[in-house]
Amino acid sequence: MSATTHTRRIKFLVALMALTLLPACIYAPKFSTTKLNGAAGRPKALVMPVDVMLFEISMGGLEEPKAAWTESARHNIEQSLDRALRDLNISTVNYAPPNRDAGKKDGRRDQLLKLLGVIGSSIYRHYYESVNHLPAKKEFAWSLGGATRILRDEYGADYALFIYMRDRFSSGGRVALGVVTSALFGYIPQAGQQEGLAYLVDLHSGDVVWFHFLKSGGFGDAREPAQARTAIDALLVEFPK
């Protein structure tokens, strides 16, 4: 086998690792409205801190958190999210961590934030983990009730937006391992997968009005600004206006 042919084969196998054995899970967004309401026709969204982590998969399959990658991705996602919401004519305000000395109101807010996180994970488990499916939940109807008005009154916002993302990248050693095992045994080790979740809560009623989950071999490498925008566009598909 010539060196050129060998190089081409390696490139082909690397591409195969990236594009195969990584089934994309495409889910339609869940929503209870397609229209947002706000003062003077322009809704205001409270953007909660982006929950993002990036990992590198070692040759042996262990996931190692990568702080520098994560910080870069967080910055790019925040910038992309801001632009995306502006394009939708939605004004934004960023959530600020509570002042621990502020007393009872912040304590109530802390509890509310926990509940907001719980409802997001509950929706995910119900729709995307069959063993946790709730038979009584025939329609998309999830709510926290009037407790969310704490954030509405504090920030003057109509909605709260939550973004969660996890992404994993194969190390050079794992890619090389895949080339070898594919050539010898026809087996390619599992490569990285990307997951994203976003949901929007009406702060007037407490209702979750929109929810979307993505999982695939990759819908946008958030370490790169342009691809972070691609990831956000994919995550915010069918976002209410």
XYZ file of N, CA and C in Angstrom:
723
model
N 0.852 -1.195 0.000
C 0.000 0.000 0.000
C 0.887 1.244 0.000
N 0.619 2.187 -0.922
C 1.432 3.398 -0.985
C 1.138 4.289 0.198
N 2.080 5.237 0.465
C 1.889 6.166 1.582
C 0.652 7.019 1.369
N 0.415 7.413 0.111
C -0.757 8.249 -0.186
C -2.053 7.494 0.080
N -2.085 6.236 -0.367
C -3.279 5.417 -0.137
C -3.505 5.182 1.349
N -2.416 4.932 2.082
C -2.514 4.713 3.527
C -3.057 5.959 4.217
N -2.561 7.139 3.818
C -3.019 8.393 4.421
C -4.497 8.617 4.143
N -4.904 8.336 2.914
C -6.315 8.515 2.562
C -7.206 7.575 3.373
N -6.714 6.351 3.592
C -7.507 5.389 4.359
C -7.678 5.863 5.795
N -6.601 6.394 6.378
C -6.687 6.905 7.748
C -7.685 8.053 7.822
N -7.614 8.979 6.850
C -8.540 10.113 6.848
C -9.979 9.630 6.723
N -10.171 8.606 5.880
C -11.517 8.067 5.714
C -12.042 7.464 7.009
N -11.186 6.715 7.703
C -11.604 6.065 8.945
C -11.892 7.083 10.036
N -11.081 8.147 10.087
C -11.332 9.202 11.069
C -12.669 9.864 10.793
N -12.941 10.140 9.519
C -14.229 10.735 9.162
C -15.371 9.793 9.505
N -15.139 8.504 9.286
C -16.162 7.511 9.602
C -16.485 7.515 11.087
N -15.462 7.684 11.920
C -15.686 7.751 13.366
C -16.575 8.923 13.721
N -16.383 10.015 13.024
C -17.133 11.225 13.347
C -18.566 11.166 12.848
N -18.786 10.420 11.757
C -20.083 10.496 11.105
C -20.947 9.256 11.272
N -20.355 8.168 11.745
C -21.126 6.943 11.924
C -21.102 6.507 13.372
N -21.997 5.574 13.673
C -22.135 5.057 15.045
C -22.469 6.153 16.039
N -22.971 7.298 15.545
C -23.395 8.391 16.411
C -24.808 8.788 15.993
N -25.787 7.986 16.285
C -27.135 8.271 15.831
C -27.653 9.575 16.411
N -28.174 10.415 15.540
C -28.739 11.682 15.997
C -30.146 11.440 16.522
N -30.428 11.969 17.684
C -31.766 11.876 18.255
C -32.443 13.223 18.040
N -33.334 13.269 17.066
C -33.981 14.523 16.711
C -35.377 14.511 17.314
N -35.626 15.434 18.213
C -36.911 15.517 18.894
C -37.569 16.852 18.560
N -38.853 16.808 18.314
C -39.586 18.045 18.073
C -39.751 18.792 19.390
N -39.676 20.124 19.354
C -39.886 20.899 20.580
C -41.292 20.681 21.137
N -41.414 20.810 22.451
C -42.707 20.768 23.124
C -43.083 22.205 23.473
N -44.323 22.584 23.225
C -44.698 23.958 23.560
C -46.201 24.068 23.774
N -46.574 25.090 24.532
C -47.986 25.357 24.776
C -48.425 26.662 24.135
N -47.466 27.397 23.556
C -47.790 28.634 22.849
C -46.743 28.889 21.783
N -47.131 29.607 20.754
C -46.179 30.019 19.717
C -45.973 31.527 19.731
N -46.633 32.208 20.655
C -46.557 33.666 20.717
C -46.226 34.114 22.132
N -45.252 35.009 22.237
C -44.869 35.570 23.526
C -45.499 36.943 23.709
N -45.778 37.283 24.950
C -46.393 38.566 25.273
C -45.452 39.408 26.118
N -45.530 40.718 25.920
C -44.701 41.626 26.697
C -45.171 43.052 26.532
N -44.609 43.949 27.333
C -44.974 45.358 27.259
C -44.679 45.903 25.864
N -45.626 46.652 25.319
C -45.479 47.270 23.996
C -45.167 46.234 22.919
N -45.637 45.014 23.144
C -45.460 43.969 22.147
C -44.094 43.327 22.115
N -43.196 43.747 23.009
C -41.848 43.161 23.020
C -41.613 42.431 24.335
N -41.570 41.109 24.320
C -41.354 40.350 25.560
C -39.938 40.530 26.089
N -39.801 40.346 27.396
C -38.493 40.454 28.044
C -38.170 39.127 28.715
N -36.984 38.600 28.413
C -36.581 37.300 28.951
C -35.452 37.448 29.955
N -35.601 36.785 31.080
C -34.532 36.672 32.066
C -33.680 35.473 31.661
N -32.429 35.730 31.289
C -31.542 34.660 30.836
C -30.784 34.107 32.037
N -31.056 32.866 32.369
C -30.398 32.226 33.497
C -28.971 31.829 33.107
N -28.071 31.659 34.090
C -26.690 31.276 33.768
C -26.642 30.001 32.930
N -25.879 30.054 31.852
C -25.754 28.900 30.959
C -25.027 27.769 31.682
N -25.628 26.593 31.674
C -25.031 25.405 32.299
C -24.363 24.593 31.197
N -23.051 24.741 31.042
C -22.333 24.071 29.962
C -21.066 23.420 30.498
N -20.749 22.236 30.007
C -19.495 21.559 30.327
C -19.020 20.795 29.099
N -17.710 20.878 28.844
C -17.096 20.149 27.742
C -16.080 19.155 28.290
N -15.990 18.003 27.630
C -15.122 16.922 28.088
C -14.269 16.396 26.932
N -13.131 15.813 27.306
C -12.325 15.067 26.345
C -12.383 13.596 26.734
N -12.627 12.725 25.747
C -12.702 11.290 26.002
C -11.323 10.682 25.788
N -10.788 10.057 26.822
C -9.458 9.454 26.744
C -9.488 8.193 25.889
N -8.314 7.646 25.629
C -8.233 6.411 24.850
C -9.058 5.305 25.495
N -9.064 5.270 26.825
C -9.804 4.233 27.536
C -11.277 4.522 27.712
N -11.740 5.692 27.247
C -13.160 6.017 27.320
C -13.569 6.874 28.497
N -12.604 7.333 29.310
C -12.933 8.192 30.449
C -13.167 9.626 29.982
N -14.120 10.302 30.617
C -14.429 11.687 30.279
C -13.706 12.630 31.235
N -12.876 13.499 30.682
C -12.123 14.460 31.487
C -12.673 15.865 31.254
N -13.176 16.537 32.299
C -13.655 17.911 32.128
C -12.518 18.818 31.668
N -12.825 19.700 30.719
C -11.828 20.621 30.181
C -12.270 22.050 30.490
N -11.635 22.647 31.499
C -12.057 23.960 31.986
C -11.920 25.036 30.919
N -10.804 25.058 30.201
C -10.587 26.096 29.192
C -11.607 25.976 28.065
N -11.871 24.756 27.632
C -12.883 24.555 26.599
C -14.248 25.028 27.089
N -14.564 24.683 28.329
C -15.867 25.040 28.889
C -16.052 26.544 28.963
N -15.035 27.261 29.423
C -15.148 28.717 29.531
C -15.300 29.358 28.163
N -14.546 28.870 27.191
C -14.665 29.391 25.833
C -16.059 29.133 25.278
N -16.561 27.921 25.497
C -17.893 27.574 25.018
C -18.966 28.415 25.700
N -18.834 28.620 27.009
C -19.821 29.418 27.732
C -19.882 30.837 27.169
N -18.722 31.429 26.965
C -18.685 32.792 26.412
C -19.348 32.839 25.039
N -19.004 31.896 24.176
C -19.557 31.896 22.823
C -21.058 31.641 22.820
N -21.514 30.758 23.698
C -22.947 30.478 23.781
C -23.700 31.706 24.274
N -23.167 32.377 25.283
C -23.826 33.578 25.798
C -23.935 34.648 24.724
N -22.852 34.846 23.963
C -22.881 35.836 22.893
C -23.877 35.430 21.804
N -23.874 34.176 21.438
C -24.776 33.688 20.395
C -26.229 33.764 20.841
N -26.469 33.446 22.096
C -27.826 33.497 22.633
C -28.349 34.921 22.639
N -27.497 35.864 23.020
C -27.898 37.270 23.034
C -28.294 37.727 21.632
N -27.495 37.373 20.636
C -27.809 37.761 19.258
C -29.091 37.085 18.773
N -29.245 35.813 19.099
C -30.433 35.082 18.646
C -31.712 35.687 19.209
N -31.694 36.064 20.481
C -32.884 36.647 21.101
C -33.167 38.043 20.555
N -32.128 38.805 20.279
C -32.330 40.115 19.654
C -32.976 39.952 18.283
N -32.521 38.959 17.534
C -33.103 38.716 16.213
C -34.584 38.360 16.312
N -34.986 37.792 17.441
C -36.391 37.439 17.671
C -37.177 38.593 18.292
N -36.530 39.755 18.422
C -37.144 40.948 19.026
C -37.538 40.714 20.484
N -36.690 39.986 21.189
C -36.892 39.732 22.615
C -35.814 40.473 23.387
N -36.211 41.347 24.289
C -35.228 42.029 25.127
C -34.794 41.082 26.242
N -33.598 41.293 26.769
C -33.052 40.353 27.748
C -32.477 41.065 28.964
N -32.429 40.331 30.051
C -31.732 40.756 31.261
C -31.083 39.500 31.834
N -29.854 39.625 32.288
C -29.136 38.465 32.813
C -29.404 38.281 34.303
N -29.571 37.050 34.700
C -29.774 36.721 36.110
C -28.508 37.020 36.906
N -28.679 37.594 38.090
C -27.557 37.867 38.991
C -27.689 36.970 40.217
N -26.606 36.346 40.672
C -26.664 35.485 41.862
C -27.205 36.248 43.062
N -27.953 35.581 43.934
C -28.564 36.265 45.076
C -27.547 36.747 46.091
N -27.902 37.832 46.754
C -27.111 38.345 47.870
C -27.477 37.540 49.108
N -26.530 36.806 49.652
C -26.819 35.905 50.770
C -27.236 36.646 52.035
N -27.009 37.949 52.092
C -27.381 38.720 53.278
C -28.711 39.448 53.101
N -29.407 39.165 51.997
C -30.613 39.930 51.697
C -31.846 39.423 52.439
N -31.740 38.288 53.116
C -32.843 37.842 53.951
C -33.820 36.910 53.265
N -35.065 36.956 53.718
C -36.063 35.959 53.346
C -36.342 35.910 51.854
N -36.375 37.080 51.208
C -36.731 37.079 49.796
C -35.747 36.258 48.983
N -34.457 36.390 49.259
C -33.463 35.610 48.526
C -33.577 34.129 48.867
N -33.968 33.816 50.115
C -34.172 32.420 50.469
C -35.288 31.810 49.643
N -36.358 32.534 49.455
C -37.463 32.070 48.623
C -37.018 31.933 47.175
N -36.173 32.863 46.756
C -35.693 32.804 45.381
C -34.816 31.565 45.179
N -33.970 31.271 46.148
C -33.136 30.068 46.048
C -34.000 28.817 45.893
N -35.055 28.744 46.686
C -35.952 27.594 46.606
C -36.631 27.528 45.246
N -37.031 28.697 44.739
C -37.666 28.745 43.427
C -36.713 28.253 42.346
N -35.446 28.673 42.425
C -34.468 28.253 41.423
C -34.288 26.738 41.428
N -34.310 26.149 42.611
C -34.214 24.690 42.692
C -35.412 24.034 42.006
N -36.598 24.593 42.244
C -37.805 24.041 41.632
C -37.783 24.197 40.117
N -37.250 25.328 39.650
C -37.143 25.546 38.209
C -36.214 24.517 37.574
N -35.149 24.174 38.272
C -34.259 23.129 37.777
C -34.916 21.766 37.800
N -35.671 21.494 38.857
C -36.350 20.200 38.995
C -37.386 20.009 37.895
N -38.130 21.075 37.575
C -39.182 20.902 36.566
C -38.576 20.629 35.198
N -37.422 21.240 34.910
C -36.753 20.964 33.643
C -36.311 19.519 33.537
N -35.703 19.005 34.606
C -35.251 17.608 34.592
C -36.434 16.648 34.592
N -37.539 17.044 35.223
C -38.731 16.188 35.238
C -39.327 16.057 33.836
N -39.374 17.169 33.109
C -39.887 17.128 31.735
C -38.998 16.235 30.878
N -37.691 16.399 31.043
C -36.752 15.576 30.272
C -36.984 14.089 30.541
N -37.052 13.731 31.812
C -37.214 12.312 32.152
C -38.537 11.759 31.621
N -39.592 12.561 31.710
C -40.909 12.101 31.270
C -40.932 11.804 29.772
N -40.367 12.696 28.981
C -40.463 12.553 27.527
C -39.341 11.719 26.906
N -38.171 11.686 27.541
C -37.014 11.089 26.868
C -36.411 9.886 27.601
N -36.959 9.502 28.745
C -36.561 8.281 29.436
C -37.826 7.457 29.643
N -37.979 6.429 28.846
C -39.242 5.685 28.826
C -39.608 5.094 30.187
N -38.609 4.728 30.990
C -38.914 4.119 32.288
C -39.505 5.133 33.258
N -39.330 6.427 32.968
C -39.854 7.469 33.850
C -41.068 8.174 33.260
N -41.653 7.597 32.220
C -42.813 8.213 31.581
C -43.996 8.267 32.549
N -44.678 9.412 32.562
C -45.842 9.595 33.429
C -47.109 9.426 32.593
N -47.824 8.333 32.747
C -48.995 8.063 31.900
C -50.054 9.155 31.962
N -50.178 9.828 33.107
C -51.215 10.848 33.247
C -50.896 12.119 32.470
N -49.621 12.290 32.070
C -49.211 13.505 31.361
C -49.430 13.319 29.863
N -50.681 13.495 29.425
C -51.009 13.323 28.014
C -50.633 14.561 27.203
N -50.745 15.737 27.807
C -50.472 16.979 27.105
C -49.255 17.659 27.724
N -48.702 18.616 26.977
C -47.576 19.374 27.498
C -48.129 20.467 28.419
N -48.197 20.168 29.702
C -48.748 21.104 30.689
C -47.959 20.959 31.983
N -46.999 21.866 32.172
C -46.139 21.851 33.347
C -46.098 23.258 33.929
N -46.228 23.371 35.236
C -46.286 24.707 35.835
C -45.777 24.702 37.274
N -45.217 25.852 37.667
C -44.806 26.073 39.056
C -45.746 27.038 39.765
N -46.740 27.533 39.043
C -47.685 28.446 39.662
C -47.099 29.830 39.914
N -47.726 30.556 40.822
C -47.378 31.955 41.047
C -46.041 32.232 41.700
N -45.322 31.207 42.141
C -44.032 31.428 42.801
C -43.032 32.141 41.896
N -43.188 31.984 40.587
C -42.232 32.589 39.652
C -42.347 34.111 39.595
N -43.394 34.662 40.185
C -43.555 36.124 40.162
C -42.469 36.831 40.957
N -41.767 36.090 41.821
C -40.620 36.674 42.531
C -39.610 37.193 41.517
N -39.292 36.372 40.532
C -38.335 36.776 39.504
C -38.943 37.806 38.562
N -40.219 37.667 38.276
C -40.885 38.654 37.418
C -40.791 40.044 38.021
N -41.109 40.150 39.317
C -41.101 41.452 39.975
C -39.690 41.995 40.147
N -38.734 41.127 40.416
C -37.367 41.570 40.663
C -36.664 42.042 39.399
N -36.939 41.364 38.283
C -36.227 41.682 37.040
C -37.098 42.383 36.001
N -38.388 42.479 36.261
C -39.269 43.083 35.270
C -39.342 42.259 33.995
N -39.168 40.950 34.128
C -39.127 40.062 32.962
C -40.432 39.286 32.832
N -40.740 38.929 31.606
C -41.942 38.145 31.330
C -41.665 36.642 31.336
N -40.441 36.278 30.985
C -40.082 34.865 30.852
C -38.684 34.623 31.405
N -38.395 33.369 31.724
C -37.041 32.960 32.117
C -36.599 31.852 31.172
N -35.369 31.974 30.669
C -34.839 31.007 29.707
C -33.676 30.240 30.314
N -33.723 28.922 30.189
C -32.693 28.038 30.741
C -32.007 27.298 29.593
N -30.671 27.260 29.627
C -29.884 26.577 28.605
C -28.914 25.616 29.286
N -28.901 24.375 28.808
C -28.008 23.326 29.318
C -27.327 22.678 28.124
N -25.994 22.470 28.214
C -25.291 21.813 27.116
C -24.112 21.004 27.639
N -23.932 19.821 27.070
C -22.781 18.975 27.343
C -22.216 18.517 25.995
N -20.889 18.539 25.877
C -20.263 18.086 24.639
C -18.986 17.326 24.965
N -18.696 16.332 24.152
C -17.553 15.447 24.390
C -16.769 15.275 23.099
N -15.439 15.313 23.224
C -14.567 15.215 22.058
C -13.544 14.102 22.285
N -13.343 13.287 21.270
C -12.367 12.199 21.375
C -10.949 12.755 21.357
N -10.097 12.236 22.228
C -8.684 12.616 22.235
C -7.993 12.019 21.012
N -6.784 12.512 20.732
C -6.024 11.956 19.624
C -5.779 10.472 19.788
N -5.534 10.055 21.037
C -5.311 8.641 21.302
C -6.529 7.793 20.996
N -7.721 8.313 21.315
C -8.938 7.534 21.058
C -9.232 7.469 19.554
N -8.957 8.570 18.849
C -9.131 8.551 17.398
C -8.197 7.513 16.774
N -6.925 7.514 17.232
C -5.957 6.542 16.706
C -6.392 5.114 17.016
N -6.927 4.910 18.227
C -7.424 3.586 18.597
C -8.539 3.150 17.659
N -9.414 4.084 17.316
C -10.509 3.767 16.409
C -10.023 3.364 15.031
N -8.970 4.039 14.568
C -8.400 3.691 13.267
C -7.879 2.256 13.291
N -7.175 1.910 14.368
C -6.589 0.570 14.477
C -7.669 -0.500 14.613
N -8.618 -0.295 15.532
C -9.648 -1.319 15.754
C -10.562 -1.470 14.542
N -10.777 -0.370 13.816
C -11.594 -0.469 12.609
C -10.887 -1.284 11.539
N -9.583 -1.027 11.390
C -8.818 -1.745 10.368
C -8.687 -3.232 10.704
N -8.513 -3.543 11.995
C -8.259 -4.928 12.390
C -9.527 -5.733 12.656
N -10.516 -5.075 13.272
C -11.693 -5.820 13.740
C -13.022 -5.288 13.199
N -12.979 -4.193 12.446
C -14.222 -3.607 11.961
C -15.038 -2.951 13.053
N -14.386 -2.558 14.133
C -15.072 -1.956 15.290
C -14.524 -0.556 15.539
N -15.418 0.395 15.744
C -15.021 1.766 16.050
C -15.550 2.127 17.435
N -14.690 2.497 18.381
C -15.156 2.885 19.716
C -16.103 4.084 19.646
N -17.018 4.126 20.585
C -17.968 5.234 20.652
C -17.237 6.565 20.763
N -17.571 7.489 19.887
C -16.980 8.827 19.944
C -17.869 9.734 20.796
N -17.554 11.014 20.808
C -18.285 11.942 21.668
C -19.686 12.235 21.175
N -20.565 12.575 22.109
C -21.912 13.010 21.776
C -22.183 14.356 22.423
N -23.034 15.114 21.778
C -23.414 16.434 22.271
C -24.881 16.414 22.673
N -25.172 17.041 23.801
C -26.542 17.130 24.289
C -26.860 18.582 24.613
N -28.060 18.980 24.285
C -28.501 20.330 24.613
C -29.950 20.325 25.047
N -30.256 21.166 25.990
C -31.617 21.261 26.508
C -31.911 22.730 26.781
N -33.105 23.170 26.414
C -33.508 24.554 26.674
C -34.996 24.585 26.990
N -35.379 25.472 27.901
C -36.804 25.637 28.168
C -37.103 27.054 28.635
N -38.348 27.455 28.390
C -38.796 28.821 28.654
C -39.976 28.777 29.611
N -39.892 29.580 30.672
C -40.935 29.615 31.698
C -41.599 30.984 31.711
N -42.919 31.004 31.674
C -43.688 32.240 31.798
C -43.663 32.661 33.266
N -43.054 33.806 33.559
C -42.919 34.240 34.954
C -44.207 34.814 35.523
N -45.195 35.076 34.694
C -46.491 35.551 35.189
C -47.325 34.382 35.722
N -47.326 33.285 34.981
C -48.168 32.140 35.346
C -47.395 30.980 35.960
N -46.091 30.934 35.701
C -45.284 29.803 36.145
C -45.291 28.633 35.184
N -45.971 28.779 34.042
C -46.066 27.691 33.072
C -44.777 27.558 32.256
N -44.380 26.315 31.997
C -43.312 26.058 31.027
C -43.975 26.090 29.653
N -43.605 27.075 28.825
C -44.317 27.279 27.563
C -43.581 26.702 26.359
N -42.311 26.327 26.541
C -41.536 25.769 25.420
C -40.384 24.961 25.993
N -40.090 23.810 25.339
C -39.037 22.912 25.819
C -38.444 22.186 24.615
N -37.107 22.107 24.569
C -36.465 21.406 23.452
C -35.228 20.667 23.942
N -35.059 19.445 23.449
C -33.900 18.619 23.785
C -33.273 18.088 22.510
N -31.933 18.141 22.432
C -31.181 17.628 21.288
C -30.100 16.682 21.781
N -29.841 15.644 21.000
C -28.720 14.750 21.285
C -28.217 14.187 19.969
N -26.932 14.376 19.690
C -26.381 13.884 18.431
C -24.869 13.813 18.528
N -24.245 13.381 17.432
C -22.794 13.371 17.372
C -22.208 14.761 17.373
N -23.044 15.765 17.160
C -22.573 17.143 17.194
C -23.486 18.052 16.404
N -23.990 19.112 17.029
C -24.809 20.085 16.314
C -24.202 21.483 16.387
N -22.912 21.557 16.746
C -22.218 22.834 16.780
C -21.170 22.857 17.874
N -19.899 22.923 17.477
C -18.787 22.969 18.434
C -18.729 24.359 19.056
N -19.201 24.482 20.294
C -19.331 25.795 20.929
C -17.997 26.441 21.261
N -16.892 25.739 21.076
C -15.585 26.359 21.275
C -15.301 27.386 20.189
N -16.005 27.253 19.056
C -15.843 28.171 17.932
C -17.061 29.089 17.855
N -16.862 30.423 17.794
C -17.996 31.358 17.807
C -19.056 31.064 16.751
N -18.640 30.808 15.517
C -19.615 30.572 14.453
C -20.418 29.300 14.709
N -19.754 28.263 15.188
C -20.458 27.011 15.454
C -21.316 27.095 16.712
N -20.925 27.954 17.644
C -21.773 28.169 18.820
C -23.116 28.748 18.390
N -23.078 29.645 17.412
C -24.331 30.208 16.897
C -25.160 29.116 16.217
N -24.489 28.225 15.485
C -25.190 27.105 14.863
C -25.862 26.230 15.921
N -25.150 25.987 17.025
C -25.702 25.169 18.110
C -26.921 25.832 18.735
N -26.829 27.140 18.978
C -27.956 27.861 19.574
C -29.140 27.890 18.619
N -28.886 28.098 17.334
C -29.978 28.087 16.358
C -30.678 26.729 16.346
N -29.899 25.652 16.467
C -30.491 24.312 16.489
C -31.304 24.096 17.761
N -30.801 24.620 18.868
C -31.471 24.419 20.153
C -32.747 25.244 20.259
N -32.752 26.429 19.633
C -33.906 27.330 19.740
C -34.883 27.176 18.578
N -34.842 26.049 17.894
C -35.755 25.847 16.775
C -37.205 25.899 17.265
N -38.064 26.539 16.484
C -39.482 26.716 16.819
C -39.674 27.460 18.134
N -38.745 28.352 18.450
C -38.876 29.164 19.662
C -40.045 30.129 19.477
N -40.881 30.308 20.491
C -42.022 31.229 20.355
C -41.554 32.654 20.069
N -42.384 33.414 19.382
C -42.048 34.803 19.044
C -43.089 35.752 19.616
